[in-house]
Tab-separated table of C-alpha atoms in Angstrom:
chain	number	residue	atom	x	y	z
T	1	UNK	CA	99.160	98.064	99.161
T	2	UNK	CA	102.165	100.354	99.527
T	3	UNK	CA	102.255	103.403	97.315
T	4	UNK	CA	104.268	102.946	94.147
T	5	UNK	CA	107.529	104.819	93.532
T	6	UNK	CA	106.770	108.223	92.037
T	7	UNK	CA	109.105	107.747	89.077
T	8	UNK	CA	107.222	104.695	87.824
T	9	UNK	CA	104.113	104.930	85.701
T	10	UNK	CA	101.128	103.111	87.142
T	11	UNK	CA	99.423	100.602	84.879
T	12	UNK	CA	95.682	100.509	84.195
T	13	UNK	CA	94.234	97.569	82.261
T	14	UNK	CA	90.859	98.135	80.608
T	15	UNK	CA	88.677	95.247	79.406
T	16	UNK	CA	85.485	96.033	77.435
T	17	UNK	CA	82.784	93.633	76.348
T	18	UNK	CA	83.496	92.671	72.741
T	19	UNK	CA	80.901	94.940	71.136
T	20	UNK	CA	81.385	98.194	69.231
T	21	UNK	CA	79.036	100.067	71.561
T	22	UNK	CA	81.344	99.129	74.443
T	23	UNK	CA	84.822	99.158	72.870
T	24	UNK	CA	84.537	102.728	71.543
T	25	UNK	CA	83.480	104.281	74.903
T	26	UNK	CA	86.302	102.342	76.617
T	27	UNK	CA	88.785	103.860	74.181
T	28	UNK	CA	87.320	107.319	74.777
T	29	UNK	CA	87.510	106.798	78.564
T	30	UNK	CA	91.157	105.736	78.229
T	31	UNK	CA	91.826	108.992	76.381
T	32	UNK	CA	90.130	111.016	79.139
T	33	UNK	CA	92.087	109.354	81.935
T	34	UNK	CA	95.275	109.850	79.986
T	35	UNK	CA	94.524	113.528	79.404
T	36	UNK	CA	93.897	114.097	83.128
T	37	UNK	CA	97.146	112.401	84.165
T	38	UNK	CA	99.418	112.234	81.096
T	39	UNK	CA	102.615	111.284	82.953
T	40	UNK	CA	101.024	109.067	85.598
T	41	UNK	CA	99.511	106.090	83.833
T	42	UNK	CA	100.267	103.465	81.244
T	43	UNK	CA	96.936	102.261	79.859
T	44	UNK	CA	96.392	98.922	78.131
T	45	UNK	CA	93.123	97.991	76.442
T	46	UNK	CA	92.762	94.213	76.289
T	47	UNK	CA	90.443	92.400	73.889
T	48	UNK	CA	90.393	89.559	71.396
T	49	UNK	CA	92.673	89.626	68.317
T	50	UNK	CA	90.157	90.830	65.704
T	51	UNK	CA	88.919	93.646	67.939
T	52	UNK	CA	92.499	94.692	68.671
T	53	UNK	CA	93.183	94.647	64.927
T	54	UNK	CA	90.331	97.127	64.355
T	55	UNK	CA	91.582	99.340	67.180
T	56	UNK	CA	95.139	99.287	65.812
T	57	UNK	CA	93.836	100.451	62.435
T	58	UNK	CA	91.873	103.244	64.093
T	59	UNK	CA	94.828	104.373	66.191
T	60	UNK	CA	97.500	104.025	63.520
T	61	UNK	CA	97.843	107.807	63.198
T	62	UNK	CA	98.570	108.278	66.901
T	63	UNK	CA	101.589	107.431	69.012
T	64	UNK	CA	101.569	103.710	69.849
T	65	UNK	CA	102.997	104.455	73.284
T	66	UNK	CA	99.976	106.472	74.409
T	67	UNK	CA	97.520	103.612	74.689
T	68	UNK	CA	98.706	100.042	74.485
T	69	UNK	CA	96.658	97.233	72.996
T	70	UNK	CA	96.866	93.637	74.171
T	71	UNK	CA	95.371	90.546	72.558
T	72	UNK	CA	93.465	87.980	74.605
T	73	UNK	CA	93.370	84.705	72.615
T	74	UNK	CA	89.838	83.615	71.754
T	75	UNK	CA	88.507	80.882	69.477
T	76	UNK	CA	84.808	81.278	68.799
T	77	UNK	CA	84.550	77.854	67.136
T	78	UNK	CA	85.397	76.218	70.474
T	79	UNK	CA	82.179	77.669	71.903
T	80	UNK	CA	79.760	76.468	69.244
T	81	UNK	CA	79.982	79.726	67.272
T	82	UNK	CA	80.986	80.365	63.645
T	83	UNK	CA	84.750	80.873	63.197
T	84	UNK	CA	86.220	84.367	63.641
T	85	UNK	CA	83.257	85.763	65.545
T	86	UNK	CA	84.902	87.987	68.120
T	87	UNK	CA	82.254	90.596	68.753
T	88	UNK	CA	78.478	90.738	68.961
T	89	UNK	CA	77.967	91.776	65.360
T	90	UNK	CA	76.535	89.254	62.910
T	91	UNK	CA	75.348	86.982	65.718
T	92	UNK	CA	71.773	85.731	65.757
T	93	UNK	CA	69.630	85.458	68.872
T	94	UNK	CA	70.838	82.006	69.974
T	95	UNK	CA	74.464	82.782	69.148
T	96	UNK	CA	74.495	85.929	71.279
T	97	UNK	CA	73.968	84.084	74.555
T	98	UNK	CA	76.632	81.521	73.592
T	99	UNK	CA	78.993	84.380	72.848
T	100	UNK	CA	78.352	85.973	76.249
T	101	UNK	CA	79.087	82.706	78.062
T	102	UNK	CA	82.219	82.337	75.911
T	103	UNK	CA	83.627	85.582	77.351
T	104	UNK	CA	84.220	83.651	80.590
T	105	UNK	CA	87.017	81.819	78.751
T	106	UNK	CA	89.037	85.056	78.723
T	107	UNK	CA	89.960	84.612	82.403
T	108	UNK	CA	93.122	82.572	81.749
T	109	UNK	CA	94.406	84.924	78.989
T	110	UNK	CA	93.716	87.938	81.238
T	111	UNK	CA	95.608	86.380	84.138
T	112	UNK	CA	98.481	85.659	81.752
T	113	UNK	CA	98.502	89.304	80.569
T	114	UNK	CA	98.594	90.566	84.155
T	115	UNK	CA	101.493	88.188	84.927
T	116	UNK	CA	103.466	89.521	81.941
T	117	UNK	CA	102.860	93.130	82.986
T	118	UNK	CA	103.873	92.326	86.570
T	119	UNK	CA	107.057	90.596	85.431
T	120	UNK	CA	108.008	93.339	82.983
T	121	UNK	CA	107.332	96.250	85.355
T	122	UNK	CA	108.158	94.706	88.707
T	123	UNK	CA	104.685	95.484	89.994
T	124	UNK	CA	101.126	94.452	89.103
T	125	UNK	CA	98.683	96.825	87.398
T	126	UNK	CA	97.241	99.380	89.794
T	127	UNK	CA	93.676	98.956	88.529
T	128	UNK	CA	91.519	96.935	86.140
T	129	UNK	CA	88.576	98.837	84.672
T	130	UNK	CA	86.139	96.223	83.427
T	131	UNK	CA	82.845	96.149	81.588
T	132	UNK	CA	79.692	95.679	83.649
T	133	UNK	CA	79.052	92.513	81.590
T	134	UNK	CA	82.472	91.121	82.502
T	135	UNK	CA	81.838	91.124	86.237
T	136	UNK	CA	83.963	87.958	86.648
T	137	UNK	CA	87.001	90.213	86.319
T	138	UNK	CA	86.271	91.455	89.850
T	139	UNK	CA	87.044	87.962	91.110
T	140	UNK	CA	90.336	87.936	89.171
T	141	UNK	CA	91.335	91.376	90.455
T	142	UNK	CA	90.481	90.488	94.065
T	143	UNK	CA	92.550	87.306	93.917
T	144	UNK	CA	95.576	89.328	92.758
T	145	UNK	CA	95.119	92.265	95.135
T	146	UNK	CA	94.361	94.660	92.272
T	147	UNK	CA	91.732	97.407	92.424
T	148	UNK	CA	88.711	96.811	90.178
T	149	UNK	CA	86.328	99.487	88.929
T	150	UNK	CA	83.295	98.807	86.733
T	151	UNK	CA	82.476	100.900	83.662
T	152	UNK	CA	78.886	100.996	82.456
T	153	UNK	CA	78.826	102.461	78.953
T	154	UNK	CA	75.144	103.371	79.420
T	155	UNK	CA	73.473	106.182	81.333
T	156	UNK	CA	72.559	105.926	85.014
T	157	UNK	CA	68.770	105.558	84.557
T	158	UNK	CA	69.082	102.905	81.846
T	159	UNK	CA	71.776	101.048	83.781
T	160	UNK	CA	69.678	100.927	86.952
T	161	UNK	CA	66.564	99.749	85.103
T	162	UNK	CA	68.529	97.084	83.250
T	163	UNK	CA	70.385	95.607	86.241
T	164	UNK	CA	67.426	95.809	88.625
T	165	UNK	CA	64.977	94.140	86.234
T	166	UNK	CA	67.452	91.325	85.562
T	167	UNK	CA	68.330	90.983	89.220
T	168	UNK	CA	64.760	91.031	90.523
T	169	UNK	CA	62.609	89.892	87.535
T	170	UNK	CA	59.726	92.047	88.863
T	171	UNK	CA	57.503	91.288	85.849
T	172	UNK	CA	57.393	87.661	86.997
T	173	UNK	CA	55.788	88.692	90.304
T	174	UNK	CA	52.640	90.213	88.826
T	175	UNK	CA	50.023	89.425	86.174
T	176	UNK	CA	49.707	93.119	85.338
T	177	UNK	CA	51.354	94.560	82.232
T	178	UNK	CA	52.757	97.333	84.415
T	179	UNK	CA	55.141	96.742	87.297
T	180	UNK	CA	57.403	98.552	89.763
T	181	UNK	CA	61.172	98.115	89.490
T	182	UNK	CA	63.185	98.037	92.753
T	183	UNK	CA	65.444	101.068	93.001
T	184	UNK	CA	62.915	103.431	91.421
T	185	UNK	CA	60.337	105.581	93.241
T	186	UNK	CA	57.192	103.636	94.192
T	187	UNK	CA	55.017	105.558	91.732
T	188	UNK	CA	57.212	104.684	88.718
T	189	UNK	CA	55.887	101.973	86.437
T	190	UNK	CA	57.540	99.987	83.654
T	191	UNK	CA	55.638	98.003	80.999
T	192	UNK	CA	56.051	94.478	79.658
T	193	UNK	CA	56.421	95.817	76.129
T	194	UNK	CA	59.631	97.516	77.276
T	195	UNK	CA	61.237	94.115	77.862
T	196	UNK	CA	63.121	92.313	75.116
T	197	UNK	CA	62.300	88.738	74.280
T	198	UNK	CA	64.970	87.008	76.346
T	199	UNK	CA	64.103	89.099	79.397
T	200	UNK	CA	60.390	88.355	79.010
T	201	UNK	CA	61.199	84.652	78.925
T	202	UNK	CA	63.808	84.749	81.721
T	203	UNK	CA	63.102	82.815	84.906
T	204	UNK	CA	66.490	82.964	86.640
T	205	UNK	CA	67.603	79.543	85.372
T	206	UNK	CA	67.683	80.185	81.617
T	207	UNK	CA	70.941	80.744	79.677
T	208	UNK	CA	70.665	84.540	79.699
T	209	UNK	CA	69.936	84.704	83.430
T	210	UNK	CA	72.831	82.351	84.178
T	211	UNK	CA	75.179	84.777	82.435
T	212	UNK	CA	73.840	88.247	83.212
T	213	UNK	CA	72.813	87.880	86.868
T	214	UNK	CA	76.233	86.631	88.105
T	215	UNK	CA	78.047	89.297	86.070
T	216	UNK	CA	75.975	92.069	87.639
T	217	UNK	CA	76.467	90.512	91.077
T	218	UNK	CA	80.258	90.421	90.661
T	219	UNK	CA	80.335	93.953	89.242
T	220	UNK	CA	78.458	95.226	92.295
T	221	UNK	CA	81.415	94.055	94.406
T	222	UNK	CA	83.872	96.354	92.613
T	223	UNK	CA	85.110	99.566	94.246
T	224	UNK	CA	82.775	101.771	92.267
T	225	UNK	CA	81.215	102.355	88.887
T	226	UNK	CA	82.106	104.805	86.127
T	227	UNK	CA	79.039	106.072	84.298
T	228	UNK	CA	78.918	107.707	80.873
T	229	UNK	CA	76.716	110.633	81.886
T	230	UNK	CA	76.880	113.958	83.735
T	231	UNK	CA	75.422	115.081	87.070
T	232	UNK	CA	73.384	117.839	85.422
T	233	UNK	CA	72.047	115.539	82.708
T	234	UNK	CA	70.823	112.676	84.912
T	235	UNK	CA	70.411	113.950	88.482
T	236	UNK	CA	67.624	111.480	89.284
T	237	UNK	CA	69.233	108.475	87.584
T	238	UNK	CA	72.546	109.022	89.370
T	239	UNK	CA	70.887	109.504	92.757
T	240	UNK	CA	68.913	106.261	92.337
T	241	UNK	CA	71.860	104.263	90.956
T	242	UNK	CA	74.134	105.287	93.837
T	243	UNK	CA	71.477	104.370	96.371
T	244	UNK	CA	70.894	100.981	94.720
T	245	UNK	CA	74.567	100.044	94.344
T	246	UNK	CA	75.743	101.545	97.637
T	247	UNK	CA	78.974	102.354	95.805
T	248	UNK	CA	80.706	105.470	94.452
T	249	UNK	CA	79.511	106.329	90.928
T	250	UNK	CA	81.740	108.652	88.913
T	251	UNK	CA	79.728	110.529	86.271
T	252	UNK	CA	82.486	111.467	83.815
T	253	UNK	CA	80.454	111.929	80.604
T	254	UNK	CA	79.591	112.651	78.000
T	255	UNK	CA	82.282	110.262	76.750
T	256	UNK	CA	82.112	110.599	72.979
T	257	UNK	CA	84.244	108.910	70.280
T	258	UNK	CA	87.848	110.180	70.140
T	259	UNK	CA	88.711	112.588	67.355
T	260	UNK	CA	90.524	109.936	65.329
T	261	UNK	CA	87.303	107.911	65.070
T	262	UNK	CA	84.971	110.724	64.037
T	263	UNK	CA	83.812	110.248	60.470
T	264	UNK	CA	85.998	107.165	60.287
T	265	UNK	CA	85.116	103.723	58.984
T	266	UNK	CA	86.854	102.368	62.067
T	267	UNK	CA	84.251	103.825	64.344
T	268	UNK	CA	81.976	100.911	63.578
T	269	UNK	CA	84.482	98.751	61.749
T	270	UNK	CA	82.643	99.519	58.511
T	271	UNK	CA	83.165	101.589	55.408
T	272	UNK	CA	80.898	104.625	55.333
T	273	UNK	CA	78.242	104.370	52.663
T	274	UNK	CA	78.799	107.965	51.566
T	275	UNK	CA	81.712	110.357	51.300
T	276	UNK	CA	81.672	112.884	54.149
T	277	UNK	CA	81.970	115.777	51.687
T	278	UNK	CA	78.948	114.638	49.670
T	279	UNK	CA	76.855	114.302	52.808
T	280	UNK	CA	77.836	117.757	54.078
T	281	UNK	CA	77.163	119.331	50.672
T	282	UNK	CA	73.649	117.832	50.683
T	283	UNK	CA	72.998	119.174	54.187
T	284	UNK	CA	74.439	122.611	53.352
T	285	UNK	CA	71.621	123.129	50.840
T	286	UNK	CA	68.899	122.563	53.444
T	287	UNK	CA	67.288	124.990	55.895
T	288	UNK	CA	68.232	125.049	59.566
T	289	UNK	CA	66.577	122.309	61.691
T	290	UNK	CA	64.779	120.930	58.636
T	291	UNK	CA	66.286	117.441	58.171
T	292	UNK	CA	65.218	114.166	59.813
T	293	UNK	CA	68.194	111.879	60.415
T	294	UNK	CA	67.341	108.150	60.670
T	295	UNK	CA	69.725	105.484	61.930
T	296	UNK	CA	69.403	102.414	64.144
T	297	UNK	CA	73.066	102.003	65.078
T	298	UNK	CA	75.742	99.555	64.023
T	299	UNK	CA	74.031	96.373	65.208
T	300	UNK	CA	70.286	96.970	64.923
T	301	UNK	CA	67.757	96.822	62.151
T	302	UNK	CA	63.978	96.713	61.785
T	303	UNK	CA	61.623	94.242	60.087
T	304	UNK	CA	60.777	94.407	56.378
T	305	UNK	CA	57.206	95.587	57.112
T	306	UNK	CA	58.446	98.253	59.532
T	307	UNK	CA	60.972	99.410	56.929
T	308	UNK	CA	58.239	99.782	54.330
T	309	UNK	CA	56.075	101.793	56.755
T	310	UNK	CA	59.007	104.020	57.716
T	311	UNK	CA	59.715	104.787	54.052
T	312	UNK	CA	56.050	105.601	53.419
T	313	UNK	CA	55.900	107.878	56.457
T	314	UNK	CA	59.082	109.724	55.537
T	315	UNK	CA	57.801	110.335	52.020
T	316	UNK	CA	54.340	111.397	53.202
T	317	UNK	CA	55.821	113.827	55.711
T	318	UNK	CA	57.391	115.828	52.898
T	319	UNK	CA	60.431	116.485	55.115
T	320	UNK	CA	64.041	116.223	54.018
T	321	UNK	CA	65.762	113.202	55.495
T	322	UNK	CA	68.971	111.201	55.642
T	323	UNK	CA	68.362	107.504	56.276
T	324	UNK	CA	71.114	104.974	56.957
T	325	UNK	CA	69.534	101.827	55.496
T	326	UNK	CA	70.513	98.280	56.433
T	327	UNK	CA	68.928	94.970	55.365
T	328	UNK	CA	65.890	94.084	57.510
T	329	UNK	CA	65.627	91.472	60.266
T	330	UNK	CA	66.295	87.983	58.908
T	331	UNK	CA	68.986	89.091	56.450
T	332	UNK	CA	72.723	89.748	56.807
T	333	UNK	CA	72.782	93.224	58.351
T	334	UNK	CA	76.046	93.988	56.518
T	335	UNK	CA	74.862	92.472	53.234
T	336	UNK	CA	73.757	94.222	50.084
T	337	UNK	CA	70.644	96.373	50.468
T	338	UNK	CA	67.881	95.490	47.984
T	339	UNK	CA	65.378	97.879	46.412
T	340	UNK	CA	62.534	95.428	47.109
T	341	UNK	CA	62.655	96.338	50.814
T	342	UNK	CA	61.408	99.839	49.987
T	343	UNK	CA	58.279	101.078	48.164
T	344	UNK	CA	58.601	100.776	44.389
T	345	UNK	CA	60.618	103.649	42.924
T	346	UNK	CA	61.173	105.169	46.400
T	347	UNK	CA	64.918	105.798	46.153
T	348	UNK	CA	64.647	107.226	42.642
T	349	UNK	CA	61.862	109.628	43.689
T	350	UNK	CA	63.848	110.777	46.715
T	351	UNK	CA	66.943	111.303	44.597
T	352	UNK	CA	65.066	113.168	41.870
T	353	UNK	CA	63.205	115.543	44.193
T	354	UNK	CA	66.220	115.777	46.528
T	355	UNK	CA	63.949	115.060	49.518
T	356	UNK	CA	65.876	112.083	50.828
T	357	UNK	CA	69.406	110.793	50.961
T	358	UNK	CA	69.713	107.039	51.471
T	359	UNK	CA	73.063	105.950	52.883
T	360	UNK	CA	74.056	102.307	52.837
T	361	UNK	CA	75.881	100.555	55.675
T	362	UNK	CA	77.113	103.469	57.785
T	363	UNK	CA	76.985	107.254	57.799
T	364	UNK	CA	79.111	109.998	59.389
T	365	UNK	CA	76.759	110.312	62.371
T	366	UNK	CA	78.578	112.881	64.512
T	367	UNK	CA	79.008	115.198	61.556
T	368	UNK	CA	75.343	114.848	60.555
T	369	UNK	CA	74.104	115.520	64.112
T	370	UNK	CA	76.352	118.565	64.512
T	371	UNK	CA	75.152	120.135	61.241
T	372	UNK	CA	72.765	123.073	61.638
T	373	UNK	CA	70.291	121.566	59.138
T	374	UNK	CA	69.605	118.459	61.251
T	375	UNK	CA	66.393	118.929	63.218
T	376	UNK	CA	65.630	115.533	64.751
T	377	UNK	CA	67.201	112.086	65.120
T	378	UNK	CA	64.938	109.049	64.627
T	379	UNK	CA	66.987	106.545	66.610
T	380	UNK	CA	67.070	103.212	68.437
T	381	UNK	CA	68.277	105.335	71.374
T	382	UNK	CA	71.368	103.344	72.231
T	383	UNK	CA	73.185	105.467	74.807
T	384	UNK	CA	76.072	106.470	72.542
T	385	UNK	CA	73.593	107.777	69.963
T	386	UNK	CA	71.583	109.586	72.665
T	387	UNK	CA	74.704	111.396	73.903
T	388	UNK	CA	75.787	112.319	70.384
T	389	UNK	CA	72.336	113.723	69.612
T	390	UNK	CA	71.801	115.660	72.837
T	391	UNK	CA	75.354	117.033	72.888
T	392	UNK	CA	74.367	118.768	69.646
T	393	UNK	CA	70.974	119.908	70.931
T	394	UNK	CA	69.064	117.549	68.609
T	395	UNK	CA	65.808	116.045	70.008
T	396	UNK	CA	64.933	112.430	69.303
T	397	UNK	CA	62.201	110.178	67.990
T	398	UNK	CA	62.610	106.928	69.901
T	399	UNK	CA	62.340	103.507	68.289
T	400	UNK	CA	64.094	101.244	70.836
T	401	UNK	CA	65.088	97.782	69.634
T	402	UNK	CA	67.231	96.029	72.282
T	403	UNK	CA	69.226	96.139	75.536
T	404	UNK	CA	68.409	99.140	77.769
T	405	UNK	CA	67.093	101.262	74.889
T	406	UNK	CA	63.428	101.216	75.984
T	407	UNK	CA	64.480	102.502	79.423
T	408	UNK	CA	66.536	105.260	77.792
T	409	UNK	CA	63.470	106.326	75.806
T	410	UNK	CA	61.302	106.280	78.941
T	411	UNK	CA	63.731	108.691	80.605
T	412	UNK	CA	64.103	110.900	77.500
T	413	UNK	CA	60.323	111.260	77.267
T	414	UNK	CA	59.255	111.393	80.921
T	415	UNK	CA	62.247	112.973	82.690
T	416	UNK	CA	63.908	115.138	80.041
T	417	UNK	CA	61.136	115.991	77.594
T	418	UNK	CA	63.493	115.751	74.615
T	419	UNK	CA	61.915	112.799	72.806
T	420	UNK	CA	58.716	111.169	71.653
T	421	UNK	CA	58.430	107.410	71.223
T	422	UNK	CA	57.278	106.225	67.810
T	423	UNK	CA	57.144	102.488	68.534
T	424	UNK	CA	59.241	99.841	70.236
T	425	UNK	CA	60.941	96.651	69.118
T	426	UNK	CA	58.803	94.367	66.928
T	427	UNK	CA	55.540	96.341	67.233
T	428	UNK	CA	53.733	96.928	63.943
T	429	UNK	CA	53.530	100.451	62.605
T	430	UNK	CA	52.018	102.315	59.650
T	431	UNK	CA	53.271	105.204	57.543
T	432	UNK	CA	50.648	107.564	58.972
T	433	UNK	CA	52.045	107.104	62.495
T	434	UNK	CA	55.559	107.891	61.264
T	435	UNK	CA	54.328	111.027	59.498
T	436	UNK	CA	52.377	112.183	62.562
T	437	UNK	CA	55.329	111.877	64.959
T	438	UNK	CA	57.702	113.623	62.550
T	439	UNK	CA	55.245	116.525	62.266
T	440	UNK	CA	55.005	116.835	66.068
T	441	UNK	CA	58.766	116.998	66.572
T	442	UNK	CA	59.522	119.219	63.586
T	443	UNK	CA	56.838	121.833	64.261
T	444	UNK	CA	58.290	125.260	65.052
T	445	UNK	CA	55.823	125.877	67.888
T	446	UNK	CA	54.234	123.723	70.571
T	447	UNK	CA	55.820	120.433	71.563
T	448	UNK	CA	58.451	120.495	68.826
T	449	UNK	CA	59.726	123.882	69.981
T	450	UNK	CA	59.760	122.766	73.634
T	451	UNK	CA	61.729	119.629	72.819
T	452	UNK	CA	64.295	121.600	70.825
T	453	UNK	CA	64.749	124.114	73.650
T	454	UNK	CA	65.180	121.347	76.239
T	455	UNK	CA	67.659	119.517	74.013
T	456	UNK	CA	69.699	122.719	73.649
T	457	UNK	CA	69.603	123.164	77.416
T	458	UNK	CA	70.979	119.656	77.939
T	459	UNK	CA	73.685	120.320	75.331
T	460	UNK	CA	74.681	123.362	77.400
T	461	UNK	CA	74.772	121.227	80.576
T	462	UNK	CA	76.999	118.708	78.802
T	463	UNK	CA	79.444	121.401	77.683
T	464	UNK	CA	79.631	122.857	81.185
T	465	UNK	CA	80.193	119.401	82.700
T	466	UNK	CA	83.405	118.912	80.706
T	467	UNK	CA	84.605	122.543	80.837
T	468	UNK	CA	87.720	123.571	82.707
T	469	UNK	CA	88.597	127.262	83.074
T	470	UNK	CA	91.206	128.368	85.603
T	471	UNK	CA	89.820	127.300	88.972
T	472	UNK	CA	86.382	126.451	87.575
T	473	UNK	CA	85.852	122.780	86.742
T	474	UNK	CA	82.746	121.119	85.374
T	475	UNK	CA	81.155	118.249	87.304
T	476	UNK	CA	82.523	115.567	84.961
T	477	UNK	CA	86.035	117.033	85.168
T	478	UNK	CA	85.847	116.951	88.972
T	479	UNK	CA	84.536	113.369	88.825
T	480	UNK	CA	87.443	112.345	86.588
T	481	UNK	CA	89.936	113.927	88.998
T	482	UNK	CA	88.313	112.062	91.889
T	483	UNK	CA	88.441	108.812	89.900
T	484	UNK	CA	92.165	109.298	89.239
T	485	UNK	CA	92.788	109.974	92.939
T	486	UNK	CA	90.878	106.824	93.853
T	487	UNK	CA	92.890	104.718	91.396
T	488	UNK	CA	96.128	106.103	92.864
T	489	UNK	CA	95.113	105.653	96.503
T	490	UNK	CA	96.360	102.588	98.468
T	491	UNK	CA	94.042	99.617	98.148
T	492	UNK	CA	92.449	98.186	101.285
T	493	UNK	CA	93.216	94.482	101.511
């Protein structure tokens, strides 16, 4: 492709999977690319109407010309889903796989968008940055002579484990509970309990396999992958991922939510369950590193029995805590939270003795994690939450629930030493176990002290990775510059 005239802005189209944990990092990546080359690119984020509506609300305070938003028509009812379901929230197990297959219907609207851009600007977009789960976009880009780059919103280690296990189904080739995953060193072992239900049941012909495996395969044909991590944070994961993919991998992280989404209801499309000021006032009264923060993300929850055990353990630990509570598995995750899901009188006791703050629906997570009083994050260990915690030097208690979260926890425990795993997915648990793990992580000496020091070290690595002073550039800044150069370079047809 001939180089474009210098006086014309080059167009990048970005297409995330319709899920909050993907849309928000895509927006943050768009901001980063824009900041590196403010006069070079026009960036359009394309998604379905309801997701675009949420993004418009979030970006209403910023210039509309900075990042454009484009709607891709989508009718969930045509795919056997409830009406107006345009992202992965509020979908049950069987609906989620239908939803994933339904994303294939976005091909025609995407082609139409690209045609409109080409007609309006006299040239096609220079690049399409697509979600790893929308690998079919590589086929669209190739057919139109447009560069395609894949963005994985996860870390390198978790991404490699996820794609390799799906691609190879290594647990199906052994009767042992432990198994080796291609792409990892021979002495590394994964465990069946780290696999979610649909992966355990997968045989290569099931509905999940028929969606995920082709998407990964297509994505591996793109020109390279962007990874939300930093060289200094995941040296092993990046080395292994590059070797497995045999493609460039740009580590441009940590990519955290843009400023306009911090503390905002738009960050998760939900109203916060507490005023930011009230939350900060509560934390201000607590000692440094003394508070346990508990949250399982915008789309996850635990069972009723697990919730009861968690409450008992938090109370027995005697530690201060903030807990973002959501209805348990089997109930509407965004519905009203009922007292019966907690020990009798629990919330009243916590309020009276000021030991615990229960927040409904959603809390100001970044602000809580950056507060000096927060000592540990009990988390599902979704990658966005991991980055937010470690960027503030806060160690984690892992309770993985879905996706690549168990692999993230494995890395956090075994490679980084910044976490302990409490339990995983549907496993039963008792209050005593919760109390014991909290005590380990919060102790001022021993393992707790080591984890805190390592978490602070990683926070320092993250800051250096995105630092730019005179001629000195952090690794993620250099990676972003290289990514921009690649996007601008002529495409090989």
